[in-house]
PDB file of C-alpha atoms and ligand atoms in Angstrom:
ATOM      1  CA  UNK A 319     -12.036 -23.887   7.998  1.00  0.00           C
ATOM      2  CA  UNK A 320     -15.869 -23.392   7.911  1.00  0.00           C
ATOM      3  CA  UNK A 321     -17.359 -22.509  10.749  1.00  0.00           C
ATOM      4  CA  UNK A 322     -21.245 -22.251  10.962  1.00  0.00           C
ATOM      5  CA  UNK A 323     -22.506 -19.309  12.689  1.00  0.00           C
ATOM      6  CA  UNK A 324     -25.870 -18.174  13.230  1.00  0.00           C
ATOM      7  CA  UNK A 325     -26.916 -15.352  10.526  1.00  0.00           C
ATOM      8  CA  UNK A 326     -29.264 -13.225  13.865  1.00  0.00           C
ATOM      9  CA  UNK A 327     -26.214 -13.696  15.899  1.00  0.00           C
ATOM     10  CA  UNK A 328     -23.623 -11.787  13.059  1.00  0.00           C
ATOM     11  CA  UNK A 329     -26.844  -9.241  12.083  1.00  0.00           C
ATOM     12  CA  UNK A 330     -27.129  -8.585  16.282  1.00  0.00           C
ATOM     13  CA  UNK A 331     -23.229  -7.487  16.316  1.00  0.00           C
ATOM     14  CA  UNK A 332     -24.129  -5.598  13.090  1.00  0.00           C
ATOM     15  CA  UNK A 333     -26.746  -3.688  14.604  1.00  0.00           C
ATOM     16  CA  UNK A 334     -25.006  -2.968  17.775  1.00  0.00           C
ATOM     17  CA  UNK A 335     -21.786  -1.812  15.848  1.00  0.00           C
ATOM     18  CA  UNK A 336     -24.149   0.823  13.849  1.00  0.00           C
ATOM     19  CA  UNK A 337     -24.627   2.896  17.200  1.00  0.00           C
ATOM     20  CA  UNK A 338     -20.607   3.742  17.154  1.00  0.00           C
ATOM     21  CA  UNK A 339     -21.004   5.330  13.799  1.00  0.00           C
ATOM     22  CA  UNK A 340     -20.706   8.810  13.303  1.00  0.00           C
ATOM     23  CA  UNK A 341     -22.678  10.369  10.461  1.00  0.00           C
ATOM     24  CA  UNK A 342     -23.252  13.702  11.432  1.00  0.00           C
ATOM     25  CA  UNK A 343     -23.423  14.451   7.679  1.00  0.00           C
ATOM     26  CA  UNK A 344     -25.820  12.475   6.263  1.00  0.00           C
ATOM     27  CA  UNK A 345     -27.515  10.902   9.268  1.00  0.00           C
ATOM     28  CA  UNK A 346     -27.428   7.564   7.648  1.00  0.00           C
ATOM     29  CA  UNK A 347     -26.344   4.953  10.659  1.00  0.00           C
ATOM     30  CA  UNK A 348     -24.528   1.924   8.920  1.00  0.00           C
ATOM     31  CA  UNK A 349     -22.857  -1.030  11.137  1.00  0.00           C
ATOM     32  CA  UNK A 350     -21.350  -4.212   9.328  1.00  0.00           C
ATOM     33  CA  UNK A 351     -20.241  -7.111  11.043  1.00  0.00           C
ATOM     34  CA  UNK A 352     -17.118  -9.275   9.042  1.00  0.00           C
ATOM     35  CA  UNK A 353     -17.036 -13.473  10.282  1.00  0.00           C
ATOM     36  CA  UNK A 354     -13.673 -14.342   9.794  1.00  0.00           C
ATOM     37  CA  UNK A 355     -12.834 -17.787   8.400  1.00  0.00           C
ATOM     38  CA  UNK A 356     -11.584 -19.150  11.992  1.00  0.00           C
ATOM     39  CA  UNK A 357     -14.875 -17.920  14.077  1.00  0.00           C
ATOM     40  CA  UNK A 358     -13.829 -14.032  15.400  1.00  0.00           C
ATOM     41  CA  UNK A 359     -16.188 -11.624  14.498  1.00  0.00           C
ATOM     42  CA  UNK A 360     -14.471  -8.004  13.741  1.00  0.00           C
ATOM     43  CA  UNK A 361     -17.384  -5.500  13.095  1.00  0.00           C
ATOM     44  CA  UNK A 362     -17.577  -2.031  11.491  1.00  0.00           C
ATOM     45  CA  UNK A 363     -19.287   1.288  11.654  1.00  0.00           C
ATOM     46  CA  UNK A 364     -19.394   4.231   9.369  1.00  0.00           C
ATOM     47  CA  UNK A 365     -16.724   7.261   9.707  1.00  0.00           C
ATOM     48  CA  UNK A 366     -17.911  10.850   8.625  1.00  0.00           C
ATOM     49  CA  UNK A 367     -15.560  13.039   7.494  1.00  0.00           C
ATOM     50  CA  UNK A 368     -16.262  17.327   7.515  1.00  0.00           C
ATOM     51  CA  UNK A 369     -14.395  16.745   3.773  1.00  0.00           C
ATOM     52  CA  UNK A 370     -17.403  15.089   3.114  1.00  0.00           C
ATOM     53  CA  UNK A 371     -15.269  12.608  -0.420  1.00  0.00           C
ATOM     54  CA  UNK A 372     -13.083  11.490   3.065  1.00  0.00           C
ATOM     55  CA  UNK A 373     -16.319   9.046   4.839  1.00  0.00           C
ATOM     56  CA  UNK A 374     -15.758   5.825   4.881  1.00  0.00           C
ATOM     57  CA  UNK A 375     -18.477   2.650   4.405  1.00  0.00           C
ATOM     58  CA  UNK A 376     -19.161   0.581   7.990  1.00  0.00           C
ATOM     59  CA  UNK A 377     -18.032  -2.770   5.968  1.00  0.00           C
ATOM     60  CA  UNK A 378     -15.016  -1.300   4.995  1.00  0.00           C
ATOM     61  CA  UNK A 379     -14.136  -0.301   8.629  1.00  0.00           C
ATOM     62  CA  UNK A 380     -14.580  -3.643   9.752  1.00  0.00           C
ATOM     63  CA  UNK A 381     -12.454  -5.038   6.728  1.00  0.00           C
ATOM     64  CA  UNK A 382      -9.806  -2.658   7.127  1.00  0.00           C
ATOM     65  CA  UNK A 383      -9.325  -3.724  11.518  1.00  0.00           C
ATOM     66  CA  UNK A 384      -9.720  -7.528  10.155  1.00  0.00           C
ATOM     67  CA  UNK A 385      -6.708  -7.295   8.119  1.00  0.00           C
ATOM     68  CA  UNK A 386      -4.999  -5.304  10.343  1.00  0.00           C
ATOM     69  CA  UNK A 387      -5.599  -7.668  12.818  1.00  0.00           C
ATOM     70  CA  UNK A 388      -4.023 -11.037  10.152  1.00  0.00           C
ATOM     71  CA  UNK A 389      -7.300 -11.967   8.952  1.00  0.00           C
ATOM     72  CA  UNK A 390      -7.192 -12.435   5.461  1.00  0.00           C
ATOM     73  CA  UNK A 391     -10.259 -15.363   4.651  1.00  0.00           C
ATOM     74  CA  UNK A 392     -13.668 -14.537   5.434  1.00  0.00           C
ATOM     75  CA  UNK A 393     -16.993 -16.681   5.375  1.00  0.00           C
ATOM     76  CA  UNK A 394     -19.768 -13.926   5.225  1.00  0.00           C
ATOM     77  CA  UNK A 395     -20.701 -10.580   6.272  1.00  0.00           C
ATOM     78  CA  UNK A 396     -23.800  -8.993   7.754  1.00  0.00           C
ATOM     79  CA  UNK A 397     -24.937  -5.775   7.227  1.00  0.00           C
ATOM     80  CA  UNK A 398     -27.622  -3.087   9.023  1.00  0.00           C
ATOM     81  CA  UNK A 399     -28.662   0.249   7.731  1.00  0.00           C
ATOM     82  CA  UNK A 400     -31.127   3.106   9.697  1.00  0.00           C
ATOM     83  CA  UNK A 401     -34.238   2.486   9.496  1.00  0.00           C
ATOM     84  CA  UNK A 402     -34.457  -1.017   9.402  1.00  0.00           C
ATOM     85  CA  UNK A 403     -34.314  -0.621   5.289  1.00  0.00           C
ATOM     86  CA  UNK A 404     -32.143  -2.774   3.735  1.00  0.00           C
ATOM     87  CA  UNK A 405     -28.771  -1.683   1.987  1.00  0.00           C
ATOM     88  CA  UNK A 406     -26.568  -3.808  -0.750  1.00  0.00           C
ATOM     89  CA  UNK A 407     -23.074  -2.910   0.126  1.00  0.00           C
ATOM     90  CA  UNK A 408     -21.421   0.774  -2.470  1.00  0.00           C
ATOM     91  CA  UNK A 409     -19.604  -0.441  -5.339  1.00  0.00           C
ATOM     92  CA  UNK A 410     -16.098   0.320  -3.781  1.00  0.00           C
ATOM     93  CA  UNK A 411     -16.661  -2.096  -0.924  1.00  0.00           C
ATOM     94  CA  UNK A 412     -17.987  -4.265  -3.078  1.00  0.00           C
ATOM     95  CA  UNK A 413     -14.383  -4.214  -4.998  1.00  0.00           C
ATOM     96  CA  UNK A 414     -12.603  -4.452  -1.663  1.00  0.00           C
ATOM     97  CA  UNK A 415     -14.608  -7.022  -0.248  1.00  0.00           C
ATOM     98  CA  UNK A 416     -14.186  -9.612  -3.923  1.00  0.00           C
ATOM     99  CA  UNK A 417     -10.553  -8.789  -2.852  1.00  0.00           C
ATOM    100  CA  UNK A 418     -10.515 -11.223   0.219  1.00  0.00           C
ATOM    101  CA  UNK A 419     -13.544 -12.977  -0.760  1.00  0.00           C
ATOM    102  CA  UNK A 420     -15.767 -13.277  -4.250  1.00  0.00           C
ATOM    103  CA  UNK A 421     -17.926 -15.350  -3.078  1.00  0.00           C
ATOM    104  CA  UNK A 422     -18.062 -14.034  -0.094  1.00  0.00           C
ATOM    105  CA  UNK A 423     -22.105 -14.316   1.824  1.00  0.00           C
ATOM    106  CA  UNK A 424     -24.094 -11.232   2.420  1.00  0.00           C
ATOM    107  CA  UNK A 425     -26.796 -10.896   5.368  1.00  0.00           C
ATOM    108  CA  UNK A 426     -28.859  -7.409   5.100  1.00  0.00           C
ATOM    109  CA  UNK A 427     -30.800  -7.056   7.573  1.00  0.00           C
ATOM    110  CA  UNK A 428     -34.213  -5.747   6.685  1.00  0.00           C
ATOM    111  CA  UNK A 429     -37.393  -3.518   8.066  1.00  0.00           C
ATOM    112  CA  UNK A 430     -39.298  -5.446  10.993  1.00  0.00           C
ATOM    113  CA  UNK A 431     -35.819  -8.296  12.417  1.00  0.00           C
ATOM    114  CA  UNK A 432     -36.002  -9.114   8.577  1.00  0.00           C
ATOM    115  CA  UNK A 433     -33.153 -10.214   6.489  1.00  0.00           C
ATOM    116  CA  UNK A 434     -31.818 -11.310   3.099  1.00  0.00           C
ATOM    117  CA  UNK A 435     -28.873 -13.573   1.850  1.00  0.00           C
ATOM    118  CA  UNK A 436     -27.488 -12.279  -1.276  1.00  0.00           C
ATOM    119  CA  UNK A 437     -23.430 -13.407  -2.853  1.00  0.00           C
ATOM    120  CA  UNK A 438     -21.673 -11.633  -3.360  1.00  0.00           C
ATOM    121  CA  UNK A 439     -20.726 -12.521  -6.805  1.00  0.00           C
ATOM    122  CA  UNK A 440     -24.244 -11.646  -7.799  1.00  0.00           C
ATOM    123  CA  UNK A 441     -23.424  -7.827  -6.826  1.00  0.00           C
ATOM    124  CA  UNK A 442     -19.597  -7.914  -8.084  1.00  0.00           C
ATOM    125  CA  UNK A 443     -19.645 -10.596 -11.415  1.00  0.00           C
ATOM    126  CA  UNK A 444     -16.764  -9.838 -12.495  1.00  0.00           C
ATOM    127  CA  UNK A 445     -14.251  -8.766 -10.219  1.00  0.00           C
ATOM    128  CA  UNK A 446     -10.797  -6.434 -11.294  1.00  0.00           C
ATOM    129  CA  UNK A 447      -8.426  -9.146  -9.239  1.00  0.00           C
ATOM    130  CA  UNK A 448      -5.015  -9.892  -9.765  1.00  0.00           C
ATOM    131  CA  UNK A 449      -3.434 -13.284  -8.801  1.00  0.00           C
ATOM    132  CA  UNK A 450      -1.220 -12.708  -6.075  1.00  0.00           C
ATOM    133  CA  UNK A 451      -0.419 -15.393  -4.504  1.00  0.00           C
ATOM    134  CA  UNK A 452      -1.123 -13.830  -1.014  1.00  0.00           C
TER     135      UNK A 452
HETATM  136  N1  THU B1663     -22.928   3.487   4.014  1.00  0.00           N
HETATM  137  C1  THU B1663     -22.157   2.932   4.571  1.00  0.00           C
HETATM  138  O1  THU B1663     -21.639   2.812   6.042  1.00  0.00           O
HETATM  139  N2  THU B1663     -22.755   1.582   3.728  1.00  0.00           N
HETATM  140  C2  THU B1663     -23.161   1.394   2.544  1.00  0.00           C
HETATM  141  O2  THU B1663     -23.185   0.302   1.915  1.00  0.00           O
HETATM  142  C3  THU B1663     -24.126   2.481   1.759  1.00  0.00           C
HETATM  143  C4  THU B1663     -23.199   3.543   2.745  1.00  0.00           C
HETATM  144  C5  THU B1663     -22.495   4.808   4.063  1.00  0.00           C
HETATM  145  C6  THU B1663     -21.405   6.416   3.755  1.00  0.00           C
HETATM  146  C7  THU B1663     -22.211   7.295   4.157  1.00  0.00           C
HETATM  147  O3  THU B1663     -21.585   7.394   5.758  1.00  0.00           O
HETATM  148  C8  THU B1663     -24.214   7.139   4.482  1.00  0.00           C
HETATM  149  O4  THU B1663     -23.472   5.535   4.527  1.00  0.00           O
HETATM  150  C9  THU B1663     -24.468   7.732   3.723  1.00  0.00           C
HETATM  151  O5  THU B1663     -24.031   7.031   2.495  1.00  0.00           O
END
C-alpha cells in the first residue's frame, strides 16, 4: 500500500526524536523517523553506552521499535542530526535498513530547514540480502 505523506511531517518527527537522544559521550544527537507502509511513524534517537561500541544509531532504534511492533514494510526514513548539518546513515544502518527495503526513500535534514532526498539504493547499491520469503 502506498500512502502519501509530507516529508516535512516526517522530518519534524525526527527532529522531536533527536531531543530524546542519549549521547553523553559524543554529544552528537540524532533523530530518525521511519514511515511504515500502513502510515504509522516510528521514531528513534541514538542511545550511547559507557562501553562505546554498544551505542546504537537513531535509525536502528526506530527500525527495532517498528519491527518489534510487527511492521515489515517501510516507505521512508527522515534523519535529523545535531547542529543542523546533513548526515548520511552509517554503513551498518544502511545494511540493516536494506533488509526491509533496499529502495527506502531517505529524507536528510540539512542546515536552515533544508533537506535532501536520497534513495537507499544509491547509498548501498548491492546490499547483501538472502531471499527468505518472510
Ligand atoms: N549516529 C546516528 O545515530 N546515526 C547516524 O547515521 C550516524 C551516527 C550516532 C551514533 C553516535 O551515538 C553518534 O551519532 C556519533 O557517532
